[in-house]
Amino acid sequence: MKVYVNGKLVDKAEARISVFDHGLLYGDGVFEGIRAYNGRIFMLERHIDRLYASAQAIALEIPISKERMATDIIRTCRANRIRNGYIRPIVTRGVGTLGLNPFVCRNPQIIIIASKIQLYPPELYEKGLELVTVGTLRNLPEAINPRIKSLNYLNNVLAKIEALNAGVMECIMLNAQGFVAEASGDNVFVVKGNRIVTPPSWCGALEGITRGVVMELAAEMGYDVREDVLTRYDLYTADEVFLTGTAAEIIGVVKVDRRAIGSGRPGPVTRSLMAAFRQLVQRSGTAI
Ligand code: PMP
């Protein structure tokens, strides 16, 4: 495997950054997760826009242009003969002192990994996921805005630990007001009749690229799609619940806190969105 580090493609074993990099010392940096399907990179521009917006929000200047980032992502995919895979661009603050001051870090490090991912076994897409709500609250948007996709994922990692301890693979994170924010690594949607609802980012949700695509697809399919505040009651009493994310795509949720959702199987709306999404990813994207 070849890994991109600051413009060069190096062997995996040689792909290193300093232990004084603030990305490691403080989780000070930003990243993206992107998929390639059938020789095309899905929603590359949206992911690059989000990467640069995250960097801008933490006052991190990415030393290459968006256009160059796109061609370097493609170059990394080509070097690894990726046609279907998962791409992880990372920009760290760079080497600094042991103090917090980010402005002493003069050289942000750019890393691009192009590899494979399988988050959930295929049969789970048929059976659906079981979730629990966890005690770890989503970070306050006023503290770390959830729209920033930063290297500091400890909030989500703590939630994931709680889910795994409870014997399930994913969880629902609430915000400090008790409203549903998102899952530890995915966005959440509730289906009730013709209405499909997902929490707004001010409730603590990352503005997922998949979430956006699913909202567009659902609107095209005639559903009443909206961002709105959701409580656990809305999850428990939903016709259907599903999660969205680059790695997970769309996956049905069949149980939340031991309450069966709908029929206890991924429902028809979830299934039709899954089908539409799978079609879309095969026929759109930037050629590698
Ligand atoms: N929320 C969180 C916390 C995530 O880490 C992710 C995955 N990047 C998502 C939602 C889904 O976002 P996307 O569809 O852009 O992958």
Short mmCIF file of C-alpha atoms and ligand atoms in Angstrom, two decimals:
data_model
loop_
_atom_site.label_atom_id
_atom_site.label_comp_id
_atom_site.label_asym_id
_atom_site.label_seq_id
_atom_site.Cartn_x
_atom_site.Cartn_y
_atom_site.Cartn_z
CA MET A 1 0.00 0.00 0.00
CA LYS A 2 1.16 3.51 -0.86
CA VAL A 3 0.26 6.34 1.48
CA TYR A 4 0.33 10.00 0.48
CA VAL A 5 2.32 12.16 2.87
CA ASN A 6 2.83 15.82 1.95
CA GLY A 7 2.82 15.29 -1.79
CA LYS A 8 4.79 12.04 -1.87
CA LEU A 9 3.50 8.48 -2.18
CA VAL A 10 5.47 6.32 0.22
CA ASP A 11 5.23 2.71 1.37
CA LYS A 12 2.83 2.12 4.26
CA ALA A 13 5.72 1.32 6.63
CA GLU A 14 7.43 4.61 5.74
CA ALA A 15 4.30 6.72 6.19
CA ARG A 16 5.08 8.54 9.42
CA ILE A 17 4.57 11.83 11.14
CA SER A 18 6.31 13.29 14.19
CA VAL A 19 5.32 12.49 17.77
CA PHE A 20 5.38 16.28 18.27
CA ASP A 21 2.62 16.76 15.74
CA HIS A 22 -0.31 18.51 17.42
CA GLY A 23 -2.62 16.16 15.55
CA LEU A 24 -1.33 13.49 17.93
CA LEU A 25 -0.67 15.64 20.99
CA TYR A 26 -4.02 17.45 20.97
CA GLY A 27 -6.23 15.92 18.28
CA ASP A 28 -5.62 19.20 16.49
CA GLY A 29 -6.47 18.60 12.86
CA VAL A 30 -9.28 17.66 10.50
CA PHE A 31 -10.17 14.70 8.33
CA GLU A 32 -12.64 13.21 5.88
CA GLY A 33 -13.95 9.77 5.03
CA ILE A 34 -14.80 9.32 1.34
CA ARG A 35 -15.94 6.32 -0.71
CA ALA A 36 -15.01 5.14 -4.16
CA TYR A 37 -17.47 2.97 -6.04
CA ASN A 38 -16.93 1.40 -9.41
CA GLY A 39 -13.89 3.56 -10.23
CA ARG A 40 -15.53 6.82 -9.17
CA ILE A 41 -15.15 8.92 -6.06
CA PHE A 42 -18.54 9.69 -4.57
CA MET A 43 -19.25 13.34 -3.73
CA LEU A 44 -15.58 14.26 -3.81
CA GLU A 45 -16.24 17.98 -4.06
CA ARG A 46 -18.61 18.01 -1.08
CA HIS A 47 -16.09 16.14 1.05
CA ILE A 48 -13.28 18.50 0.05
CA ASP A 49 -15.49 21.51 0.77
CA ARG A 50 -16.27 20.11 4.24
CA LEU A 51 -12.57 19.38 4.88
CA TYR A 52 -11.59 22.96 4.06
CA ALA A 53 -14.53 24.36 6.05
CA SER A 54 -13.49 22.27 9.08
CA ALA A 55 -9.92 23.54 8.70
CA GLN A 56 -11.10 27.14 8.33
CA ALA A 57 -13.17 26.79 11.51
CA ILE A 58 -10.11 25.74 13.53
CA ALA A 59 -7.85 28.39 11.90
CA LEU A 60 -5.82 25.76 10.08
CA GLU A 61 -4.63 26.77 6.65
CA ILE A 62 -4.36 23.78 4.35
CA PRO A 63 -1.22 24.46 2.32
CA ILE A 64 -2.62 23.16 -0.99
CA SER A 65 -5.61 24.25 -3.05
CA LYS A 66 -8.88 22.31 -3.18
CA GLU A 67 -8.13 21.43 -6.81
CA ARG A 68 -4.74 20.02 -5.86
CA MET A 69 -6.33 18.08 -2.98
CA ALA A 70 -8.74 16.51 -5.46
CA THR A 71 -6.00 15.49 -7.91
CA ASP A 72 -3.83 14.15 -5.07
CA ILE A 73 -6.73 12.06 -3.75
CA ILE A 74 -7.20 10.63 -7.25
CA ARG A 75 -3.45 10.04 -7.56
CA THR A 76 -3.45 8.11 -4.26
CA CYS A 77 -6.36 5.96 -5.44
CA ARG A 78 -4.59 5.21 -8.70
CA ALA A 79 -1.35 4.29 -6.93
CA ASN A 80 -3.32 1.74 -4.88
CA ARG A 81 -5.49 0.55 -7.79
CA ILE A 82 -8.58 1.50 -5.84
CA ARG A 83 -11.86 1.11 -7.72
CA ASN A 84 -14.02 0.41 -4.69
CA GLY A 85 -12.69 1.61 -1.39
CA TYR A 86 -12.47 4.14 1.37
CA ILE A 87 -10.30 7.26 1.30
CA ARG A 88 -9.13 9.09 4.38
CA PRO A 89 -7.58 12.55 3.86
CA ILE A 90 -6.14 13.98 7.08
CA VAL A 91 -4.64 17.40 7.75
CA THR A 92 -2.82 17.81 11.04
CA ARG A 93 -1.67 21.04 12.67
CA GLY A 94 1.92 19.89 12.28
CA VAL A 95 4.95 19.80 14.55
CA GLY A 96 4.93 22.21 17.46
CA THR A 97 6.05 22.49 21.04
CA LEU A 98 4.50 20.67 24.00
CA GLY A 99 2.32 23.74 24.59
CA LEU A 100 -1.14 24.16 23.07
CA ASN A 101 -0.26 27.15 20.88
CA PRO A 102 -1.16 26.05 17.34
CA PHE A 103 0.52 29.05 15.75
CA VAL A 104 4.01 27.71 16.42
CA CYS A 105 3.14 24.78 14.14
CA ARG A 106 4.35 26.01 10.78
CA ASN A 107 3.84 22.97 8.57
CA PRO A 108 0.45 21.27 8.52
CA GLN A 109 0.85 17.66 7.46
CA ILE A 110 -1.32 16.23 4.72
CA ILE A 111 -1.93 12.50 4.67
CA ILE A 112 -4.15 10.53 2.30
CA ILE A 113 -4.88 6.85 2.87
CA ALA A 114 -6.80 4.90 0.22
CA SER A 115 -7.87 1.48 1.39
CA LYS A 116 -10.89 -0.74 2.10
CA ILE A 117 -13.56 -0.51 4.73
CA GLN A 118 -16.31 -2.76 5.94
CA LEU A 119 -18.11 -1.35 8.89
CA TYR A 120 -20.93 -3.83 9.27
CA PRO A 121 -21.34 -7.39 7.97
CA PRO A 122 -23.65 -7.58 4.90
CA GLU A 123 -26.35 -9.55 6.75
CA LEU A 124 -26.87 -6.65 9.16
CA TYR A 125 -28.26 -4.60 6.27
CA GLU A 126 -30.98 -7.27 5.99
CA LYS A 127 -31.53 -7.72 9.71
CA GLY A 128 -31.01 -4.17 10.92
CA LEU A 129 -29.08 -2.75 13.85
CA GLU A 130 -29.88 -2.61 17.52
CA LEU A 131 -28.98 0.62 19.32
CA VAL A 132 -28.91 1.94 22.86
CA THR A 133 -28.83 5.54 24.01
CA VAL A 134 -25.68 6.24 25.97
CA GLY A 135 -24.82 8.51 28.87
CA THR A 136 -22.00 10.29 27.08
CA LEU A 137 -23.60 13.47 25.75
CA ARG A 138 -22.64 14.96 22.41
CA ASN A 139 -20.22 17.87 22.77
CA LEU A 140 -21.96 21.22 23.09
CA PRO A 141 -22.02 22.99 19.72
CA GLU A 142 -20.85 26.08 21.60
CA ALA A 143 -17.75 24.13 22.73
CA ILE A 144 -16.79 22.08 19.68
CA ASN A 145 -19.16 22.62 16.83
CA PRO A 146 -20.23 19.21 15.48
CA ARG A 147 -19.93 20.57 11.95
CA ILE A 148 -16.16 20.48 12.42
CA LYS A 149 -14.91 17.03 11.47
CA SER A 150 -11.85 17.17 13.68
CA LEU A 151 -9.29 14.61 14.77
CA ASN A 152 -10.66 14.96 18.28
CA TYR A 153 -13.16 12.09 18.30
CA LEU A 154 -12.92 11.21 21.96
CA ASN A 155 -16.53 12.25 22.57
CA ASN A 156 -17.64 9.70 19.96
CA VAL A 157 -15.13 7.07 21.12
CA LEU A 158 -16.51 7.25 24.67
CA ALA A 159 -20.01 6.77 23.31
CA LYS A 160 -18.84 3.82 21.19
CA ILE A 161 -17.30 2.20 24.28
CA GLU A 162 -20.64 2.44 26.04
CA ALA A 163 -22.41 0.86 23.06
CA LEU A 164 -19.91 -2.00 22.88
CA ASN A 165 -20.15 -2.51 26.65
CA ALA A 166 -23.90 -2.81 26.23
CA GLY A 167 -23.38 -5.50 23.59
CA VAL A 168 -24.47 -3.45 20.56
CA MET A 169 -22.48 -1.92 17.72
CA GLU A 170 -23.86 1.61 17.62
CA CYS A 171 -25.61 4.04 19.89
CA ILE A 172 -27.71 7.16 20.00
CA MET A 173 -26.03 10.22 21.46
CA LEU A 174 -28.20 12.90 23.03
CA ASN A 175 -27.25 16.53 23.44
CA ALA A 176 -27.16 18.42 26.73
CA GLN A 177 -30.89 19.24 26.36
CA GLY A 178 -31.76 15.57 25.98
CA PHE A 179 -32.55 15.82 22.26
CA VAL A 180 -31.29 13.21 19.82
CA ALA A 181 -28.04 14.34 18.17
CA GLU A 182 -26.67 11.44 16.11
CA ALA A 183 -25.00 8.05 16.39
CA SER A 184 -21.33 7.80 17.38
CA GLY A 185 -20.24 7.76 13.74
CA ASP A 186 -23.41 8.18 11.71
CA ASN A 187 -26.43 10.45 11.34
CA VAL A 188 -29.86 9.30 12.40
CA PHE A 189 -33.24 9.55 10.63
CA VAL A 190 -36.78 8.86 11.80
CA VAL A 191 -39.61 7.89 9.43
CA LYS A 192 -43.20 8.56 10.51
CA GLY A 193 -45.85 8.26 7.80
CA ASN A 194 -44.71 10.32 4.82
CA ARG A 195 -42.35 12.40 6.96
CA ILE A 196 -38.61 11.81 7.29
CA VAL A 197 -36.85 13.77 10.03
CA THR A 198 -33.21 14.16 11.05
CA PRO A 199 -31.77 16.42 13.78
CA PRO A 200 -30.34 19.78 12.72
CA SER A 201 -26.64 20.41 13.31
CA TRP A 202 -27.41 22.73 16.23
CA CYS A 203 -28.70 19.64 18.06
CA GLY A 204 -25.21 18.16 17.80
CA ALA A 205 -25.17 16.42 14.42
CA LEU A 206 -22.35 16.44 11.91
CA GLU A 207 -23.71 17.64 8.58
CA GLY A 208 -23.09 14.27 6.97
CA ILE A 209 -22.57 14.09 3.23
CA THR A 210 -24.64 10.89 3.11
CA ARG A 211 -27.30 12.62 5.20
CA GLY A 212 -27.48 15.40 2.60
CA VAL A 213 -27.68 12.95 -0.30
CA VAL A 214 -30.40 10.93 1.46
CA MET A 215 -32.41 14.09 2.15
CA GLU A 216 -32.20 14.96 -1.57
CA LEU A 217 -33.14 11.43 -2.67
CA ALA A 218 -36.05 11.25 -0.22
CA ALA A 219 -37.38 14.62 -1.36
CA GLU A 220 -37.17 13.46 -5.01
CA MET A 221 -39.10 10.34 -4.02
CA GLY A 222 -41.90 12.53 -2.67
CA TYR A 223 -41.30 12.33 1.08
CA ASP A 224 -41.69 15.31 3.36
CA VAL A 225 -38.08 15.63 4.52
CA ARG A 226 -37.10 18.01 7.27
CA GLU A 227 -34.58 18.80 9.97
CA ASP A 228 -36.25 18.90 13.35
CA VAL A 229 -35.71 18.30 17.02
CA LEU A 230 -36.15 14.64 17.97
CA THR A 231 -36.54 13.03 21.37
CA ARG A 232 -36.10 9.41 22.34
CA TYR A 233 -39.89 9.12 22.27
CA ASP A 234 -39.78 9.89 18.54
CA LEU A 235 -37.30 7.05 18.02
CA TYR A 236 -39.28 4.56 20.09
CA THR A 237 -42.55 5.34 18.30
CA ALA A 238 -41.15 5.71 14.77
CA ASP A 239 -42.33 3.61 11.83
CA GLU A 240 -38.69 3.26 10.85
CA VAL A 241 -35.29 4.48 12.02
CA PHE A 242 -32.13 4.37 9.96
CA LEU A 243 -28.54 5.61 10.11
CA THR A 244 -26.50 7.17 7.33
CA GLY A 245 -22.76 7.60 6.88
CA THR A 246 -20.03 7.26 4.29
CA ALA A 247 -18.86 3.93 5.68
CA ALA A 248 -22.25 2.57 6.80
CA GLU A 249 -24.19 4.00 3.80
CA ILE A 250 -27.84 3.51 4.88
CA ILE A 251 -28.60 0.91 7.52
CA GLY A 252 -31.93 0.15 9.17
CA VAL A 253 -32.36 0.25 12.93
CA VAL A 254 -34.72 -2.35 14.37
CA LYS A 255 -34.35 -1.82 18.10
CA VAL A 256 -33.60 1.19 20.30
CA ASP A 257 -33.23 0.69 24.04
CA ARG A 258 -34.96 -2.69 23.73
CA ARG A 259 -38.00 -1.22 21.98
CA ALA A 260 -38.67 -2.86 18.63
CA ILE A 261 -39.04 -0.23 15.91
CA GLY A 262 -41.92 -0.67 13.48
CA SER A 263 -42.11 -4.26 12.31
CA GLY A 264 -38.76 -5.13 13.87
CA ARG A 265 -37.21 -5.40 10.38
CA PRO A 266 -35.72 -2.65 8.18
CA GLY A 267 -38.84 -0.99 6.77
CA PRO A 268 -39.94 -0.20 3.21
CA VAL A 269 -38.82 3.44 3.24
CA THR A 270 -35.36 2.48 4.47
CA ARG A 271 -35.16 -0.24 1.82
CA SER A 272 -36.23 1.99 -1.03
CA LEU A 273 -33.73 4.65 0.03
CA MET A 274 -31.01 1.99 0.23
CA ALA A 275 -31.83 0.89 -3.31
CA ALA A 276 -31.88 4.46 -4.65
CA PHE A 277 -28.60 5.23 -2.88
CA ARG A 278 -26.89 2.12 -4.25
CA GLN A 279 -27.96 3.07 -7.75
CA LEU A 280 -26.74 6.62 -7.34
CA VAL A 281 -23.27 5.69 -6.09
CA GLN A 282 -22.76 3.38 -9.07
CA ARG A 283 -23.53 6.04 -11.64
CA SER A 284 -22.11 9.26 -10.19
CA GLY A 285 -18.79 10.56 -8.96
CA THR A 286 -15.39 11.75 -10.08
CA ALA A 287 -13.53 9.25 -12.26
CA ILE A 288 -10.31 7.91 -10.72
N1 PMP B 1 -21.66 11.77 12.33
C1 PMP B 1 -20.41 11.50 12.72
C2 PMP B 1 -20.00 11.81 14.12
C3 PMP B 1 -19.49 10.93 11.83
O1 PMP B 1 -18.24 10.66 12.21
C4 PMP B 1 -19.91 10.62 10.51
C5 PMP B 1 -18.97 9.96 9.54
N2 PMP B 1 -18.13 10.88 8.95
C6 PMP B 1 -21.22 10.94 10.14
C7 PMP B 1 -22.07 11.51 11.08
C8 PMP B 1 -21.72 10.68 8.75
O2 PMP B 1 -21.18 11.64 7.86
P1 PMP B 1 -20.86 11.30 6.34
O3 PMP B 1 -22.15 10.90 5.72
O4 PMP B 1 -20.34 12.57 5.78
O5 PMP B 1 -19.87 10.21 6.34
#
